[in-house]
């Protein structure tokens, strides 16, 4: 797909539903008693993979597409209501589906196998196998390489405390979901706070989830005690209404586009601003971005706001430490912003980028170099020198949706045309992305 729009971005856009929250609404709705009604559900391919897996386990889910997002009814069957799947569960490209579902599957009274596409079969699963094995689960990697396909024999699980070496919401959520089926309290401590959507939504559905100093089993001698979450087993979960806020990770591309193209003024409606996800906003402000939060709403489980973004001259920043988990999925588009900012931006403490849908450090470095940006890959990040004039080129996003969208935005500030290979990979998280971008550049 060739991208070359030159007009400023003007008008407003309702951002599609949050991917992480959409996944969880299906999973927790399936395990709850009664019906869960979800609005503004994201119909990206990843979330549809989660729906397909639960349908295969006997959950009745109806999905009605609306003008923006979908209306979904999940007819939950309670904590012990899933049926054994008749076939291998297919998570497609979705790490969230494999990792969270594995925690649920480990505690069932049946056996299952879960796998996904070529990218999923290369992503590390030992990070969930280790804590699940400590909980007495029976889980193995069918090729013995620590990756999917995962063979899971359902068992009664043992409550445990897990000290996670990575700040990963997928690992934390997997352990908490297994904890629903354990014989005593389960807790996880992480080295920094990762997104807390599971904690918020499980509590909303009726689970006893405690965090920080309120958590049970809080380790005394751990430097990260404050980042502990605990869950009590066998709660009665009750179906709820879930209104999914717009995904800040999707908003990020439009924030960046409006900042980069002179004369832009864009209103992004209904964006989730959960503090465990808002690192992109904090970094953009440090770079000199003109972003105003309007209509902040803190009444629901997940805070949201409208974002007014105006084009700005950006300067380089340093991005690292505990901020990284709060913007992990936004680092590709932040790297693009850095390529157009004055000075040298350093991204560190982000080795997790190497095990996402692609090795995002290698793939970003390769493609930024191609468009003329001086960039150096480091083991845990990138050093990016901005401010040079950059040129549209053929881009290979290595079938990674976030890299494809990042370079579609870079195209708006480059000379010439950007040609994005496998451009429709954006359907993983944002069906309609190019149409939304083009419409804003035309208004
Ligand atoms: C997600 C957590 C993050 C993120 C992914 C979605 C989730 O992964 O990168 O896109 O829904 O829990 P990690 O928790 O492994 O960092």
Coordinates of C-alpha atoms and ligand atoms in Angstrom, one line a residue:
X1 CA 0.0 0.0 0.0
X2 CA 1.3 3.4 -1.0
X3 CA 0.9 6.2 1.5
X4 CA 1.3 9.9 0.7
X5 CA -1.2 12.3 2.2
X6 CA 0.0 15.8 2.7
X7 CA -2.8 17.8 4.2
X8 CA -3.0 18.7 7.9
X9 CA -5.1 16.4 10.1
X10 CA -8.3 18.2 11.1
X11 CA -11.6 17.1 12.7
X12 CA -12.4 14.4 15.2
X13 CA -12.1 10.7 15.5
X14 CA -13.6 8.1 17.8
X15 CA -10.8 5.7 18.6
X16 CA -11.7 1.9 18.3
X17 CA -12.1 -0.1 21.5
X18 CA -9.1 -1.1 23.7
X19 CA -7.7 -4.5 22.6
X20 CA -6.6 -5.6 26.1
X21 CA -10.0 -4.7 27.6
X22 CA -11.9 -6.3 24.7
X23 CA -10.1 -9.6 25.2
X24 CA -10.8 -9.6 28.9
X25 CA -14.5 -8.8 28.5
X26 CA -14.9 -12.1 26.6
X27 CA -12.8 -14.2 28.9
X28 CA -14.3 -12.9 32.2
X29 CA -17.8 -12.8 30.7
X30 CA -17.4 -16.5 29.8
X31 CA -16.4 -17.4 33.3
X32 CA -19.2 -15.4 34.9
X33 CA -22.7 -16.4 35.7
X34 CA -25.2 -14.6 33.5
X35 CA -24.8 -12.3 30.5
X36 CA -22.1 -9.8 29.9
X37 CA -22.9 -7.0 27.6
X38 CA -20.0 -5.3 25.9
X39 CA -20.2 -2.1 23.9
X40 CA -17.4 -0.6 21.7
X41 CA -15.8 -4.0 21.5
X42 CA -12.8 -4.1 19.1
X43 CA -13.4 -6.3 16.1
X44 CA -9.6 -6.6 15.4
X45 CA -8.5 -10.1 14.4
X46 CA -6.8 -10.7 17.8
X47 CA -10.1 -10.2 19.7
X48 CA -12.0 -12.3 17.2
X49 CA -9.4 -15.1 18.0
X50 CA -10.4 -14.9 21.6
X51 CA -14.1 -15.2 20.7
X52 CA -13.5 -18.2 18.5
X53 CA -11.6 -20.0 21.3
X54 CA -14.5 -19.5 23.8
X55 CA -17.1 -20.5 21.3
X56 CA -15.1 -23.7 20.8
X57 CA -15.5 -24.3 24.5
X58 CA -19.3 -24.0 24.4
X59 CA -19.8 -20.3 25.2
X60 CA -22.6 -18.6 23.2
X61 CA -21.3 -15.2 22.1
X62 CA -23.3 -12.9 19.7
X63 CA -21.5 -10.0 18.0
X64 CA -23.3 -7.2 16.2
X65 CA -21.1 -4.7 14.2
X66 CA -22.2 -1.1 14.8
X67 CA -21.0 2.0 13.1
X68 CA -18.0 2.1 15.4
X69 CA -17.1 -1.0 17.4
X70 CA -19.3 -4.0 18.1
X71 CA -22.1 -4.8 20.5
X72 CA -21.3 -8.2 22.1
X73 CA -23.3 -10.5 24.4
X74 CA -21.4 -13.2 26.2
X75 CA -23.6 -15.9 27.8
X76 CA -21.4 -16.9 30.7
X77 CA -21.5 -20.3 32.2
X78 CA -19.7 -19.8 35.4
X79 CA -16.2 -20.7 36.5
X80 CA -16.6 -24.4 35.8
X81 CA -18.9 -24.1 32.8
X82 CA -16.4 -24.5 29.9
X83 CA -16.6 -27.6 27.7
X84 CA -13.5 -29.4 26.4
X85 CA -12.7 -28.0 23.0
X86 CA -13.2 -30.5 20.2
X87 CA -10.1 -29.2 18.4
X88 CA -6.8 -27.4 18.9
X89 CA -7.5 -23.8 20.1
X90 CA -6.1 -21.2 17.6
X91 CA -5.0 -17.9 19.0
X92 CA -3.9 -16.5 15.6
X93 CA -1.4 -13.7 16.2
X94 CA -2.6 -12.9 19.7
X95 CA -0.2 -13.3 22.6
X96 CA -2.9 -12.1 25.0
X97 CA -5.1 -15.0 24.0
X98 CA -2.5 -17.7 24.4
X99 CA -1.1 -16.4 27.7
X100 CA -4.3 -15.5 29.5
X101 CA -6.2 -18.5 28.2
X102 CA -3.4 -20.9 29.3
X103 CA -4.0 -19.7 32.9
X104 CA -7.7 -20.6 32.6
X105 CA -7.1 -23.9 30.8
X106 CA -4.6 -25.1 33.5
X107 CA -7.4 -25.3 36.0
X108 CA -10.1 -27.0 34.0
X109 CA -11.3 -30.6 34.3
X110 CA -10.2 -31.3 30.7
X111 CA -7.2 -31.3 28.5
X112 CA -6.5 -28.9 25.7
X113 CA -3.9 -27.7 23.2
X114 CA -3.5 -24.0 22.2
X115 CA -1.4 -22.6 19.4
X116 CA -1.3 -19.7 16.9
X117 CA 0.3 -18.4 13.8
X118 CA 4.0 -18.5 12.8
X119 CA 4.8 -15.4 15.0
X120 CA 3.0 -16.8 18.0
X121 CA 4.9 -20.1 17.7
X122 CA 8.2 -18.1 18.1
X123 CA 7.2 -16.1 21.2
X124 CA 8.4 -17.1 24.6
X125 CA 5.9 -19.1 26.7
X126 CA 8.3 -20.3 29.4
X127 CA 7.4 -17.0 31.2
X128 CA 3.9 -18.4 31.8
X129 CA 4.9 -22.1 32.1
X130 CA 7.2 -21.5 35.0
X131 CA 4.6 -20.0 37.4
X132 CA 1.9 -22.4 36.2
X133 CA 4.2 -25.4 36.9
X134 CA 4.8 -23.9 40.4
X135 CA 1.0 -24.0 40.8
X136 CA 1.0 -27.7 40.1
X137 CA -0.2 -27.2 36.5
X138 CA 0.6 -29.8 33.8
X139 CA 1.7 -27.7 30.8
X140 CA 4.3 -28.4 28.2
X141 CA 5.6 -27.1 24.9
X142 CA 4.9 -29.7 22.2
X143 CA 8.2 -29.0 20.4
X144 CA 10.1 -28.7 23.7
X145 CA 11.3 -25.2 22.7
X146 CA 9.3 -23.2 25.3
X147 CA 6.9 -22.0 22.6
X148 CA 3.4 -22.9 21.4
X149 CA 1.8 -25.3 20.7
X150 CA 1.1 -25.7 24.4
X151 CA -0.3 -29.0 25.8
X152 CA -2.3 -28.4 28.9
X153 CA -3.8 -31.2 31.1
X154 CA -6.3 -29.6 33.4
X155 CA -5.7 -30.1 37.1
X156 CA -6.6 -28.7 40.6
X157 CA -4.0 -26.0 41.1
X158 CA -2.1 -24.9 44.2
X159 CA -2.1 -21.3 45.4
X160 CA 1.4 -19.8 45.3
X161 CA 3.3 -16.5 45.3
X162 CA 5.1 -15.8 42.1
X163 CA 7.9 -13.2 41.9
X164 CA 7.9 -12.4 38.2
X165 CA 11.2 -11.3 36.6
X166 CA 9.3 -9.3 33.9
X167 CA 6.7 -6.5 34.2
X168 CA 4.2 -8.3 32.0
X169 CA 0.4 -8.0 32.3
X170 CA 0.1 -11.2 30.3
X171 CA 2.2 -13.1 32.8
X172 CA 0.5 -11.5 35.8
X173 CA -3.0 -12.1 34.3
X174 CA -2.2 -15.7 33.5
X175 CA -1.2 -16.4 37.1
X176 CA -4.3 -14.5 38.5
X177 CA -6.6 -16.5 36.2
X178 CA -5.1 -19.8 37.2
X179 CA -5.5 -18.5 40.8
X180 CA -9.3 -18.6 40.3
X181 CA -8.9 -22.4 40.2
X182 CA -6.3 -22.8 43.1
X183 CA -6.8 -24.2 46.6
X184 CA -5.6 -21.0 48.3
X185 CA -4.7 -17.4 47.6
X186 CA -2.4 -16.7 44.6
X187 CA -0.2 -13.6 44.3
X188 CA 2.2 -12.1 41.9
X189 CA 4.9 -9.4 42.4
X190 CA 6.2 -7.7 39.3
X191 CA 9.3 -5.5 39.0
X192 CA 7.3 -2.5 37.8
X193 CA 3.5 -2.0 37.3
X194 CA 2.2 -3.4 34.0
X195 CA -1.3 -2.6 32.8
X196 CA -3.9 -3.5 35.4
X197 CA -7.0 -4.2 33.3
X198 CA -7.4 -7.7 34.7
X199 CA -7.3 -6.5 38.3
X200 CA -9.9 -3.8 37.6
X201 CA -12.3 -6.0 35.6
X202 CA -12.0 -9.2 37.7
X203 CA -12.9 -7.0 40.8
X204 CA -15.8 -5.5 38.9
X205 CA -17.1 -9.0 38.1
X206 CA -16.9 -9.9 41.8
X207 CA -13.5 -11.4 42.4
X208 CA -11.5 -10.6 45.6
X209 CA -8.4 -9.0 44.0
X210 CA -6.1 -7.0 46.3
X211 CA -3.2 -4.8 45.3
X212 CA -0.1 -3.2 46.8
X213 CA 0.1 -3.3 50.6
X214 CA -3.5 -4.7 50.7
X215 CA -2.5 -7.8 48.8
X216 CA -2.4 -11.1 50.6
X217 CA 0.9 -13.1 50.7
X218 CA 2.8 -9.9 50.3
X219 CA 6.5 -10.8 50.4
X220 CA 8.3 -9.0 53.3
X221 CA 11.8 -8.9 51.8
X222 CA 11.1 -8.0 48.2
X223 CA 12.1 -4.5 46.9
X224 CA 8.9 -4.6 44.7
X225 CA 6.4 -5.5 47.4
X226 CA 4.2 -2.5 46.4
X227 CA 3.7 -4.1 43.0
X228 CA 2.0 -7.2 44.3
X229 CA -1.5 -8.4 43.3
X230 CA -3.4 -11.2 45.0
X231 CA -6.6 -13.1 44.2
X232 CA -8.8 -15.5 46.3
X233 CA -9.9 -18.7 44.6
X234 CA -13.3 -19.8 43.5
X235 CA -15.2 -16.5 43.5
X236 CA -18.7 -16.2 42.1
X237 CA -18.2 -13.9 39.0
X238 CA -21.4 -12.2 37.8
X239 CA -22.0 -11.0 34.2
X240 CA -21.7 -7.2 33.9
X241 CA -22.0 -4.3 31.4
X242 CA -18.6 -3.4 30.0
X243 CA -18.2 -0.2 27.9
X244 CA -14.8 -0.5 26.3
X245 CA -12.9 2.8 26.1
X246 CA -10.9 3.8 23.0
X247 CA -7.5 2.2 22.8
X248 CA -4.7 4.6 23.7
X249 CA -2.3 2.3 21.8
X250 CA -4.4 3.0 18.6
X251 CA -4.9 6.7 19.5
X252 CA -1.0 6.9 19.6
X253 CA -0.8 6.8 15.8
X254 CA -3.2 9.7 15.4
X255 CA -1.5 11.7 18.2
X256 CA 1.8 11.3 16.4
X257 CA 0.3 12.2 13.0
X258 CA -1.3 15.4 14.3
X259 CA 1.9 16.4 16.1
X260 CA 4.1 15.8 13.0
X261 CA 2.0 17.4 10.3
X262 CA 2.1 21.2 10.5
X263 CA -1.3 22.9 10.8
X264 CA -3.0 19.9 12.3
X265 CA -5.7 20.1 15.1
X266 CA -7.3 16.8 16.0
X267 CA -9.8 15.8 18.6
X268 CA -9.6 12.1 19.6
X269 CA -12.7 11.0 21.4
X270 CA -13.1 8.6 24.3
X271 CA -9.6 7.4 24.8
X272 CA -8.7 5.2 27.8
X273 CA -6.2 7.1 30.1
X274 CA -5.6 4.4 32.7
X275 CA -2.3 5.5 34.4
X276 CA -0.8 2.1 33.7
X277 CA -1.2 2.8 30.0
X278 CA -0.6 6.6 29.6
X279 CA 3.2 6.7 29.3
X280 CA 2.9 7.9 25.7
X281 CA 1.1 11.0 26.8
X282 CA 3.8 11.8 29.4
X283 CA 6.6 11.3 27.0
X284 CA 5.0 13.4 24.3
X285 CA 4.5 16.2 26.7
X286 CA 8.2 16.0 27.7
X287 CA 9.0 16.2 24.0
X288 CA 7.0 19.5 23.8
X289 CA 3.7 18.2 22.5
X290 CA 0.6 20.3 22.6
X291 CA -2.0 17.8 24.0
X292 CA -4.9 18.8 26.1
X293 CA -7.2 16.3 28.0
X294 CA -10.9 17.3 27.8
X295 CA -14.0 15.7 29.3
X296 CA -12.1 13.5 31.7
X297 CA -14.4 10.7 33.1
X298 CA -13.2 8.8 36.1
X299 CA -16.6 7.3 37.0
X300 CA -16.2 3.9 35.4
X301 CA -13.7 1.1 36.1
X302 CA -11.5 2.6 33.4
X303 CA -10.8 6.4 33.2
X304 CA -11.1 8.0 29.7
X305 CA -10.9 11.4 28.1
X306 CA -11.0 13.3 24.8
X307 CA -7.5 14.4 23.6
X308 CA -7.0 17.6 21.7
X309 CA -3.8 17.4 19.8
X310 CA -2.1 20.2 17.8
X311 CA 1.0 20.1 15.7
X312 CA 4.1 20.8 17.7
X313 CA 7.9 21.1 17.4
X314 CA 9.3 18.1 19.2
X315 CA 12.6 17.7 21.0
X316 CA 14.5 14.5 22.0
X317 CA 13.9 12.7 25.3
X318 CA 15.2 9.7 27.3
X319 CA 12.7 6.9 27.8
X320 CA 13.4 4.1 30.3
X321 CA 12.8 2.6 33.7
X322 CA 9.4 2.1 35.2
X323 CA 7.8 4.1 32.4
X324 CA 8.5 1.4 29.9
X325 CA 5.6 -1.0 30.7
X326 CA 3.2 2.0 30.5
X327 CA 4.0 2.6 26.9
X328 CA 5.5 -0.7 25.7
X329 CA 3.2 -1.0 22.6
X330 CA 3.8 2.7 21.7
X331 CA 7.6 2.5 21.4
X332 CA 7.5 1.9 17.6
X333 CA 5.5 5.1 17.1
X334 CA 7.5 7.0 19.7
X335 CA 10.6 6.0 17.7
X336 CA 9.0 7.6 14.7
X337 CA 8.4 10.8 16.6
X338 CA 12.0 10.7 17.8
X339 CA 13.1 10.5 14.1
X340 CA 11.5 13.9 13.5
X341 CA 12.4 15.5 16.9
X342 CA 15.4 17.8 17.5
X343 CA 18.3 15.9 19.1
X344 CA 19.1 12.3 20.1
X345 CA 16.4 10.2 21.8
X346 CA 17.6 7.2 23.9
X347 CA 15.2 4.3 24.6
X348 CA 16.4 1.9 27.2
X349 CA 15.1 -0.9 29.5
X350 CA 12.9 -2.1 26.7
X351 CA 14.3 -5.5 25.8
X352 CA 10.7 -6.8 25.9
X353 CA 10.4 -5.2 22.4
X354 CA 12.5 -8.0 21.1
X355 CA 9.8 -10.6 21.9
X356 CA 6.7 -8.8 20.6
X357 CA 4.9 -9.6 17.3
X358 CA 8.3 -9.0 15.7
X359 CA 11.7 -8.1 17.2
X360 CA 10.6 -4.5 17.2
X361 CA 14.2 -3.1 17.9
X362 CA 15.6 -4.8 14.8
X363 CA 12.6 -4.1 12.6
X364 CA 12.3 -0.4 13.6
X365 CA 16.1 0.1 13.2
X366 CA 16.1 -1.6 9.8
X367 CA 13.2 0.5 8.5
X368 CA 14.2 3.8 10.1
X369 CA 17.6 3.4 8.5
X370 CA 15.9 2.8 5.2
X371 CA 14.1 6.1 5.3
X372 CA 17.4 8.0 6.2
X373 CA 17.3 8.3 10.0
X374 CA 20.5 7.7 11.9
X375 CA 19.6 5.0 14.5
X376 CA 21.5 2.5 16.5
X377 CA 20.0 -0.7 18.0
X378 CA 21.1 -1.5 21.5
X379 CA 20.3 -4.8 23.4
X380 CA 17.4 -3.1 25.2
X381 CA 16.4 -0.2 23.0
X382 CA 17.5 2.3 20.4
X383 CA 19.4 5.6 20.0
X384 CA 17.7 7.7 17.4
X385 CA 19.0 11.0 16.0
X386 CA 16.2 13.1 14.8
X387 CA 15.7 16.2 12.7
X388 CA 17.2 15.0 9.4
X389 CA 15.0 15.1 6.3
X390 CA 13.6 11.6 5.7
X391 CA 12.3 9.9 2.6
X392 CA 9.5 7.5 1.8
X393 CA 10.7 4.0 0.9
X394 CA 9.5 0.4 0.7
X395 CA 8.9 -0.7 4.3
X396 CA 8.8 -4.3 5.4
X397 CA 6.9 -4.4 8.8
X398 CA 7.6 -8.1 9.2
X399 CA 3.9 -8.8 9.6
X400 CA 3.8 -6.6 12.7
X401 CA 0.7 -4.4 12.8
X402 CA 2.2 -1.7 15.0
X403 CA 5.3 -1.3 12.7
X404 CA 3.0 -0.9 9.6
X405 CA 0.9 1.8 11.3
X406 CA 4.1 3.6 12.6
X407 CA 5.5 3.9 9.1
X408 CA 2.1 5.0 7.6
X409 CA 2.3 7.9 10.1
X410 CA 6.0 8.5 9.2
X411 CA 4.9 8.8 5.6
X412 CA 3.0 12.0 6.4
X413 CA 6.3 13.8 7.3
X414 CA 8.6 12.2 4.7
X415 CA 9.5 13.3 1.2
X416 CA 8.1 11.0 -1.5
X417 CA 5.9 7.9 -1.0
X418 CA 6.0 5.2 1.6
X419 CA 5.2 1.7 0.3
X420 CA 4.1 -0.6 3.1
X421 CA 4.3 -4.3 2.5
X422 CA 1.6 -6.6 3.9
X423 CA -0.3 -3.4 4.8
X424 CA -3.5 -5.2 5.8
X425 CA -1.7 -6.6 8.9
X426 CA -3.2 -3.6 10.7
X427 CA -6.4 -5.5 10.9
X428 CA -4.9 -7.3 13.9
X429 CA -5.7 -4.3 16.1
X430 CA -7.2 -1.6 13.9
X431 CA -9.5 -2.5 11.0
X432 CA -10.1 0.7 9.0
X433 CA -6.9 2.3 10.1
X434 CA -5.9 3.6 6.6
X435 CA -9.4 4.8 5.9
X436 CA -9.5 6.8 9.2
X437 CA -6.1 8.3 8.5
X438 CA -7.0 9.3 4.9
X439 CA -10.3 10.8 6.0
X440 CA -8.7 13.1 8.5
X441 CA -6.1 14.3 6.0
X442 CA -8.9 15.2 3.6
X443 CA -11.2 17.1 6.0
Ligands
LIG1 C1 -1.1 -7.0 26.8 C2 0.0 -6.8 27.5 C3 1.3 -6.3 26.9 C4 1.1 -5.7 25.5 C5 0.2 -6.6 24.7 C6 -1.2 -6.7 25.3 C7 -2.3 -7.4 27.5 O1 2.2 -7.4 26.8 O2 2.4 -5.6 24.8 O3 0.0 -5.9 23.4 O4 -3.4 -7.4 27.0 O5 -2.2 -7.9 28.7 P1 3.1 -7.9 28.1 O6 2.2 -7.8 29.2 O7 3.6 -9.2 27.8 O8 4.1 -6.8 28.1

